[in-house]
Amino acid sequence: MTPTVAPLAEELAQQLGAERVLTAPEDLAVYAYDGTAALRQNPACVVFPLTTHEVAACVQIARRHRAPIVTRGSGTGLSGGSVPMEGALVVCLNRMDRIIELDPRNLTIEVEAGVVTQTIDEAAGKHGLFYPPDPGSRKISTIGGNVAENSGGLRGLKYGVTRDYVMGLEAVLASGEIVWLGNKCVKDVAGYNLRDLFIGSEGTLGIVTRVLLKLVPQPQSRMTMLASFASLEAAGDTVSDIIAAKIIPCTLEFLDQQTIRCVEDFTQVGLPTEAAAVLIMETDGHPLVVAEEAAAMAAIASARGAISVRTAADDVEANKLLTARRSAFSALARVRPTTILEDVTVPRSELAGMVAFIAASAAKHGLQIGTFGHMGDGNLHPTFLTDERNADEMHRVELSLGEIVDRTLAVGGTITGEHGVGLAKKPYLRQQLGDHSYQLLKLVKRALDPEGLLNPGKIFE
Amino acid sequence: MTPTVAPLAEELAQQLGAERVLTAPEDLAVYAYDGTAALRQNPACVVFPLTTHEVAACVQIARRHRAPIVTRGSGTGLSGGSVPMEGALVVCLNRMDRIIELDPRNLTIEVEAGVVTQTIDEAAGKHGLFYPPDPGSRKISTIGGNVAENSGGLRGLKYGVTRDYVMGLEAVLASGEIVWLGNKCVKDVAGYNLRDLFIGSEGTLGIVTRVLLKLVPQPQSRMTMLASFASLEAAGDTVSDIIAAKIIPCTLEFLDQQTIRCVEDFTQVGLPTEAAAVLIMETDGHPLVVAEEAAAMAAIASARGAISVRTAADDVEANKLLTARRSAFSALARVRPTTILEDVTVPRSELAGMVAFIAASAAKHGLQIGTFGHMGDGNLHPTFLTDERNADEMHRVELSLGEIVDRTLAVGGTITGEHGVGLAKKPYLRQQLGDHSYQLLKLVKRALDPEGLLNPGKIFE
């Protein structure tokens, strides 16, 4: 232990017991990174509080020692939001994993921050209810991380993102005080909406310890389809036509050829590896409406020249398709040593142009980019398959990345649709927001965390 | 003019032209109040900017003169949010009433703050699109006011409130700087969500000058029903049963006997004046689903002992019912000299109990209270029909009000579901939020408006 670390860890051990404080380098290494490639830094120590009051006590201790605090769950984040900085205290909330209350009369569930996302939907399902947000990592991601990053998923088009389901949250502030923001009322305008300020604030304004979530009735039925196309344009135009026809399906996922091939190699679910692109389309709800919408979407895809449109015969086949899509990032990550995943999002009208732009940028710079994403949301994940040891190639990656960001912002898009700013996107934030908005964000940060204790160095340069 | 007013008005007249600056007492009197009873104060002057830059210039001028700034639209607010204070500059945005862009490909509409709410839905309708939020005053209220108060309406249960449709907004800050928060992307996590902080901030954090709104496809059909009941409990239980049956209708409005009688007297639409309560129920969407849901709701109401369930034969009859409901406040206001409208909201499971509690409180204190509201949202508007000249009666009103607030907070409710805190509810805000949250709100206010220029004395004591 370095001399600066020892007193911090010692005090934390007095508070929580030594078994819930990690300080050995080999233990710390596990908490040095999240799901973001190439970012890594050992913290000073890691603690596992079991209650909100323990979290508050840890914050008070860290504050006295002027140790920066990084909150984390399972570490599946894709922007470096939970990567520690030197001397940091990592507050890991995974052991705060209790479901506090499922209230079927008010359609709510209250959970601790460490509850795994999928567990929430499973608990809801037992009451015929549904928690729609489904980030790719839902089997291991925690709700606290989902709230911190305002995570999206495959059902955003119809159901929205994490924010749309958070009715209330409990947070520990930088001062160590505990606040509850929100309640079980479906309408509430008593005072500023700080709940929504905390959602997506990436652990920089407070530590979210409990969350009250809205549930919705489980859809009665669903239908899942796979459409394959000979060109990127045909897939993009199909998405535009579906929206123009005023159909709001729950899922409209896109995979380009590079991604299709990697995923098929990885999962063998029978994706058409010769197609330039596929769309995975799902509609859910009343059986009659589902049948009508599915038929309409199939007709639109065919009219746009789809090579084939296949409907999943049952839930098993539907889940296979969705699991294939969820594995896109992992599948692409197997190809080359370094994988850089982007998260650009554009107004839907700009989608087809953006997909073509990315493909052209890859060709121009001689790069391998696999693009997939939530096409109905305008949210694309162009994924650079590269090698960080190759300086020339990395230079070309930088050029291409810069072009993609510039184009995204030029068409009114955002640098991140669902992954957050963290460390990965912070060089671009000021460019997107402009000086006045950027400074306004900083004003809020300073007001709530004047000592810069919470996740310093994230979001802002 | 008082000596402190003259230079302010003079400088504003130089900026905008004298014809867009009011200073005569008889002109100012019109801007001395909003829709909230018994609150009134003449400002120092009123200006009518036509552009965001003019608004910013007015803010700079007011700042130099240390004049408080109150922003207003049509003045239909029900919490005193736009009632001026002494020496105030009132910035009236009604002449900023242009629709900037309707974008059918991205399902958005961008409007200036002074556009009337109903105009937005009418513009959307021409493209087969729909702007769902419909506050009672939608024919005259402006979108800027709706955003400032986060207004609700009759369709909150299925469609949510104003917040759910604001994708972006332009605001003039206390510094005079202009910021845009948000964009046309359906997902965006680049930096803190300050857009949602500004929504519902009642003109205390900035002046909202433009709004980018989300539109949705117009529902294909709707069905509107009127169910009448012999007891409040039967109506409350019907609402609970509908939610428990996992039906989410777009409207579930409640009127008690006092309200039914006043509304019928005022509108003559044929409401059953002998009923203890009625529910106006509307479902919209796919015709087959609408028919199914309507039948299910009628069956639930009958099972709960409804005296009658009537389905509107056509749109004319449906609109009559909804207009009758929208006139509830005006109808009640005709009965006695003073009308005090509350806006308490409780978790839906507490609704039936709350309605009974209000009725009991009225009886206990010998008061006349008409209760109506968005029952599906748990949002009730108990309306005291009283006389401010009668000190004894007003004392009893105070006692009853206090009881209702206490009960609301005890069951996890909020003092205001859709009207805002303004002047009317600020005595209760700290009680609802608790000290830590209340102070956190104040921190945010101080960070964004350190000189306390924007709508001072509202929200906070």
Tab-separated table of N, CA, C and O in Angstrom, chain B residues 40-104:
chain	number	residue	atom	x	y	z
B	40	ARG	N	-52.596	38.993	-7.193
B	40	ARG	CA	-52.602	40.102	-8.136
B	40	ARG	C	-51.548	41.128	-7.730
B	40	ARG	O	-51.441	41.496	-6.566
B	41	GLN	N	-50.761	41.601	-8.689
B	41	GLN	CA	-49.751	42.628	-8.428
B	41	GLN	C	-49.361	43.249	-9.775
B	41	GLN	O	-48.951	42.521	-10.687
B	42	ASN	N	-49.461	44.547	-9.889
B	42	ASN	CA	-49.018	45.193	-11.124
B	42	ASN	C	-47.492	45.106	-11.266
B	42	ASN	O	-46.778	45.317	-10.295
B	43	PRO	N	-47.006	44.823	-12.482
B	43	PRO	CA	-45.559	44.880	-12.713
B	43	PRO	C	-45.136	46.324	-12.998
B	43	PRO	O	-45.981	47.222	-13.052
B	44	ALA	N	-43.823	46.508	-13.215
B	44	ALA	CA	-43.327	47.838	-13.596
B	44	ALA	C	-43.594	48.096	-15.075
B	44	ALA	O	-43.990	49.186	-15.471
B	45	CYS	N	-43.376	47.082	-15.888
B	45	CYS	CA	-43.718	47.211	-17.305
B	45	CYS	C	-43.840	45.842	-17.952
B	45	CYS	O	-43.439	44.828	-17.372
B	46	VAL	N	-44.420	45.831	-19.135
B	46	VAL	CA	-44.633	44.594	-19.895
B	46	VAL	C	-44.029	44.792	-21.283
B	46	VAL	O	-44.248	45.840	-21.905
B	47	VAL	N	-43.273	43.804	-21.748
B	47	VAL	CA	-42.704	43.892	-23.103
B	47	VAL	C	-43.165	42.712	-23.954
B	47	VAL	O	-43.497	41.650	-23.429
B	48	PHE	N	-43.160	42.916	-25.261
B	48	PHE	CA	-43.600	41.900	-26.223
B	48	PHE	C	-42.498	41.636	-27.247
B	48	PHE	O	-42.556	42.159	-28.358
B	49	PRO	N	-41.492	40.846	-26.893
B	49	PRO	CA	-40.422	40.563	-27.861
B	49	PRO	C	-40.951	39.700	-29.005
B	49	PRO	O	-41.942	38.975	-28.848
B	50	LEU	N	-40.280	39.801	-30.157
B	50	LEU	CA	-40.672	39.009	-31.330
B	50	LEU	C	-39.648	37.932	-31.662
B	50	LEU	O	-39.933	37.044	-32.464
B	51	THR	N	-38.462	38.040	-31.066
B	51	THR	CA	-37.408	37.068	-31.358
B	51	THR	C	-36.678	36.703	-30.070
B	51	THR	O	-36.751	37.434	-29.062
B	52	THR	N	-35.945	35.587	-30.146
B	52	THR	CA	-35.148	35.162	-28.998
B	52	THR	C	-34.092	36.203	-28.657
B	52	THR	O	-33.820	36.455	-27.475
B	53	HIS	N	-33.505	36.813	-29.680
B	53	HIS	CA	-32.484	37.823	-29.400
B	53	HIS	C	-33.086	39.030	-28.686
B	53	HIS	O	-32.440	39.622	-27.824
B	54	GLU	N	-34.308	39.378	-29.031
B	54	GLU	CA	-34.972	40.458	-28.295
B	54	GLU	C	-35.214	40.070	-26.832
B	54	GLU	O	-35.062	40.889	-25.934
B	55	VAL	N	-35.586	38.810	-26.619
B	55	VAL	CA	-35.761	38.351	-25.235
B	55	VAL	C	-34.444	38.490	-24.481
B	55	VAL	O	-34.396	38.999	-23.351
B	56	ALA	N	-33.362	38.055	-25.127
B	56	ALA	CA	-32.036	38.136	-24.484
B	56	ALA	C	-31.675	39.587	-24.174
B	56	ALA	O	-31.137	39.888	-23.094
B	57	ALA	N	-31.986	40.492	-25.103
B	57	ALA	CA	-31.693	41.917	-24.874
B	57	ALA	C	-32.497	42.447	-23.681
B	57	ALA	O	-31.974	43.199	-22.849
B	58	CYS	N	-33.758	42.038	-23.589
B	58	CYS	CA	-34.598	42.457	-22.453
B	58	CYS	C	-34.025	41.948	-21.130
B	58	CYS	O	-34.041	42.656	-20.113
B	59	VAL	N	-33.534	40.706	-21.145
B	59	VAL	CA	-32.940	40.152	-19.925
B	59	VAL	C	-31.716	40.972	-19.521
B	59	VAL	O	-31.538	41.304	-18.335
B	60	GLN	N	-30.889	41.318	-20.485
B	60	GLN	CA	-29.688	42.134	-20.182
B	60	GLN	C	-30.090	43.480	-19.578
B	60	GLN	O	-29.471	43.946	-18.620
B	61	ILE	N	-31.114	44.079	-20.150
B	61	ILE	CA	-31.560	45.390	-19.645
B	61	ILE	C	-32.115	45.259	-18.225
B	61	ILE	O	-31.751	46.024	-17.327
B	62	ALA	N	-32.968	44.269	-18.019
B	62	ALA	CA	-33.549	44.056	-16.686
B	62	ALA	C	-32.452	43.808	-15.662
B	62	ALA	O	-32.519	44.292	-14.521
B	63	ARG	N	-31.451	43.076	-16.084
B	63	ARG	CA	-30.345	42.740	-15.191
B	63	ARG	C	-29.602	44.000	-14.751
B	63	ARG	O	-29.285	44.165	-13.570
B	64	ARG	N	-29.347	44.869	-15.710
B	64	ARG	CA	-28.650	46.128	-15.367
B	64	ARG	C	-29.477	46.944	-14.369
B	64	ARG	O	-28.923	47.626	-13.524
B	65	HIS	N	-30.793	46.860	-14.518
B	65	HIS	CA	-31.662	47.636	-13.623
B	65	HIS	C	-32.089	46.839	-12.393
B	65	HIS	O	-32.921	47.304	-11.620
B	66	ARG	N	-31.566	45.641	-12.264
B	66	ARG	CA	-31.920	44.739	-11.149
B	66	ARG	C	-33.437	44.548	-11.030
B	66	ARG	O	-33.974	44.429	-9.925
B	67	ALA	N	-34.098	44.527	-12.163
B	67	ALA	CA	-35.551	44.300	-12.163
B	67	ALA	C	-35.836	42.807	-12.274
B	67	ALA	O	-35.294	42.142	-13.160
B	68	PRO	N	-36.667	42.251	-11.414
B	68	PRO	CA	-37.036	40.845	-11.550
B	68	PRO	C	-37.814	40.617	-12.847
B	68	PRO	O	-38.530	41.514	-13.312
B	69	ILE	N	-37.643	39.431	-13.417
B	69	ILE	CA	-38.267	39.107	-14.703
B	69	ILE	C	-39.310	38.005	-14.533
B	69	ILE	O	-39.008	36.938	-13.997
B	70	VAL	N	-40.515	38.277	-15.003
B	70	VAL	CA	-41.575	37.269	-14.988
B	70	VAL	C	-41.973	36.999	-16.434
B	70	VAL	O	-42.372	37.908	-17.159
B	71	THR	N	-41.860	35.751	-16.859
B	71	THR	CA	-42.244	35.376	-18.216
B	71	THR	C	-43.687	34.901	-18.202
B	71	THR	O	-44.116	34.238	-17.265
B	72	ARG	N	-44.439	35.241	-19.227
B	72	ARG	CA	-45.810	34.735	-19.302
B	72	ARG	C	-46.264	34.563	-20.751
B	72	ARG	O	-45.687	35.124	-21.684
B	73	GLY	N	-47.291	33.726	-20.877
B	73	GLY	CA	-47.959	33.584	-22.157
B	73	GLY	C	-49.363	34.139	-21.997
B	73	GLY	O	-49.538	35.322	-21.737
B	74	SER	N	-50.382	33.218	-22.080
B	74	SER	CA	-51.763	33.687	-21.997
B	74	SER	C	-52.260	33.867	-20.567
B	74	SER	O	-53.380	34.317	-20.356
B	75	GLY	N	-51.450	33.481	-19.596
B	75	GLY	CA	-51.851	33.706	-18.211
B	75	GLY	C	-52.946	32.781	-17.725
B	75	GLY	O	-53.782	33.161	-16.911
B	76	THR	N	-52.943	31.521	-18.211
B	76	THR	CA	-53.962	30.565	-17.755
B	76	THR	C	-53.464	29.697	-16.602
B	76	THR	O	-54.168	28.785	-16.181
B	77	GLY	N	-52.261	29.965	-16.125
B	77	GLY	CA	-51.670	29.154	-15.056
B	77	GLY	C	-52.523	29.148	-13.801
B	77	GLY	O	-53.256	30.101	-13.520
B	78	LEU	N	-52.419	28.052	-13.038
B	78	LEU	CA	-53.290	27.874	-11.883
B	78	LEU	C	-52.533	27.769	-10.566
B	78	LEU	O	-53.030	27.207	-9.587
B	79	SER	N	-51.303	28.304	-10.534
B	79	SER	CA	-50.561	28.309	-9.271
B	79	SER	C	-49.893	29.657	-9.022
B	79	SER	O	-49.057	29.778	-8.136
B	80	GLY	N	-50.219	30.652	-9.822
B	80	GLY	CA	-49.626	31.974	-9.629
B	80	GLY	C	-48.220	32.111	-10.185
B	80	GLY	O	-47.509	33.065	-9.871
B	81	GLY	N	-47.825	31.160	-11.044
B	81	GLY	CA	-46.469	31.168	-11.590
B	81	GLY	C	-46.126	32.423	-12.369
B	81	GLY	O	-44.971	32.843	-12.404
B	82	SER	N	-47.123	33.041	-13.014
B	82	SER	CA	-46.804	34.232	-13.806
B	82	SER	C	-47.392	35.514	-13.208
B	82	SER	O	-47.503	36.530	-13.887
B	83	VAL	N	-47.739	35.469	-11.922
B	83	VAL	CA	-48.163	36.703	-11.238
B	83	VAL	C	-46.901	37.533	-10.963
B	83	VAL	O	-45.940	37.014	-10.399
B	84	PRO	N	-46.881	38.816	-11.366
B	84	PRO	CA	-45.674	39.632	-11.181
B	84	PRO	C	-45.414	39.979	-9.714
B	84	PRO	O	-46.296	39.815	-8.857
B	85	MET	N	-44.218	40.465	-9.449
B	85	MET	CA	-43.909	41.047	-8.143
B	85	MET	C	-43.631	42.539	-8.389
B	85	MET	O	-43.514	42.974	-9.541
B	86	GLU	N	-43.528	43.310	-7.328
B	86	GLU	CA	-43.357	44.752	-7.469
B	86	GLU	C	-42.079	45.058	-8.254
B	86	GLU	O	-41.036	44.447	-8.029
B	87	GLY	N	-42.174	45.975	-9.176
B	87	GLY	CA	-40.996	46.408	-9.933
B	87	GLY	C	-40.585	45.464	-11.044
B	87	GLY	O	-39.549	45.659	-11.683
B	88	ALA	N	-41.418	44.423	-11.302
B	88	ALA	CA	-41.020	43.388	-12.257
B	88	ALA	C	-41.182	43.821	-13.710
B	88	ALA	O	-42.064	44.622	-14.049
B	89	LEU	N	-40.309	43.259	-14.537
B	89	LEU	CA	-40.495	43.297	-15.979
B	89	LEU	C	-41.244	42.029	-16.372
B	89	LEU	O	-40.767	40.916	-16.111
B	90	VAL	N	-42.407	42.183	-16.990
B	90	VAL	CA	-43.115	41.018	-17.516
B	90	VAL	C	-42.749	40.847	-18.991
B	90	VAL	O	-42.925	41.775	-19.788
B	91	VAL	N	-42.191	39.676	-19.312
B	91	VAL	CA	-41.860	39.348	-20.693
B	91	VAL	C	-42.993	38.477	-21.217
B	91	VAL	O	-43.124	37.315	-20.821
B	92	CYS	N	-43.820	39.063	-22.081
B	92	CYS	CA	-44.975	38.335	-22.610
B	92	CYS	C	-44.606	37.778	-23.984
B	92	CYS	O	-44.273	38.534	-24.902
B	93	LEU	N	-44.669	36.443	-24.127
B	93	LEU	CA	-44.181	35.797	-25.347
B	93	LEU	C	-45.283	35.500	-26.361
B	93	LEU	O	-45.035	34.829	-27.364
B	94	ASN	N	-46.483	36.024	-26.144
B	94	ASN	CA	-47.600	35.676	-27.025
B	94	ASN	C	-47.399	36.041	-28.494
B	94	ASN	O	-48.015	35.439	-29.370
B	95	ARG	N	-46.545	37.039	-28.750
B	95	ARG	CA	-46.348	37.405	-30.154
B	95	ARG	C	-45.262	36.584	-30.831
B	95	ARG	O	-45.028	36.745	-32.027
B	96	MET	N	-44.591	35.747	-30.054
B	96	MET	CA	-43.659	34.794	-30.674
B	96	MET	C	-44.475	33.535	-30.953
B	96	MET	O	-44.404	32.562	-30.217
B	97	ASP	N	-45.250	33.588	-32.018
B	97	ASP	CA	-46.258	32.535	-32.224
B	97	ASP	C	-46.124	31.856	-33.575
B	97	ASP	O	-47.100	31.427	-34.174
B	98	ARG	N	-44.881	31.729	-34.047
B	98	ARG	CA	-44.692	31.063	-35.337
B	98	ARG	C	-44.421	29.576	-35.175
B	98	ARG	O	-43.723	29.148	-34.254
B	99	ILE	N	-44.985	28.800	-36.105
B	99	ILE	CA	-44.579	27.399	-36.236
B	99	ILE	C	-43.343	27.419	-37.127
B	99	ILE	O	-43.408	27.858	-38.282
B	100	ILE	N	-42.210	26.998	-36.605
B	100	ILE	CA	-40.949	27.092	-37.354
B	100	ILE	C	-40.854	25.980	-38.394
B	100	ILE	O	-40.500	26.208	-39.537
B	101	GLU	N	-41.147	24.757	-37.981
B	101	GLU	CA	-41.016	23.623	-38.900
B	101	GLU	C	-41.845	22.444	-38.424
B	101	GLU	O	-41.799	22.091	-37.249
B	102	LEU	N	-42.591	21.836	-39.324
B	102	LEU	CA	-43.196	20.544	-39.038
B	102	LEU	C	-42.460	19.533	-39.904
B	102	LEU	O	-42.394	19.694	-41.128
B	103	ASP	N	-41.846	18.545	-39.276
B	103	ASP	CA	-40.992	17.586	-39.988
B	103	ASP	C	-41.655	16.215	-39.921
B	103	ASP	O	-41.492	15.474	-38.956
B	104	PRO	N	-42.433	15.864	-40.969
B	104	PRO	CA	-43.183	14.599	-40.892
B	104	PRO	C	-42.271	13.375	-40.959
B	104	PRO	O	-42.663	12.300	-40.511
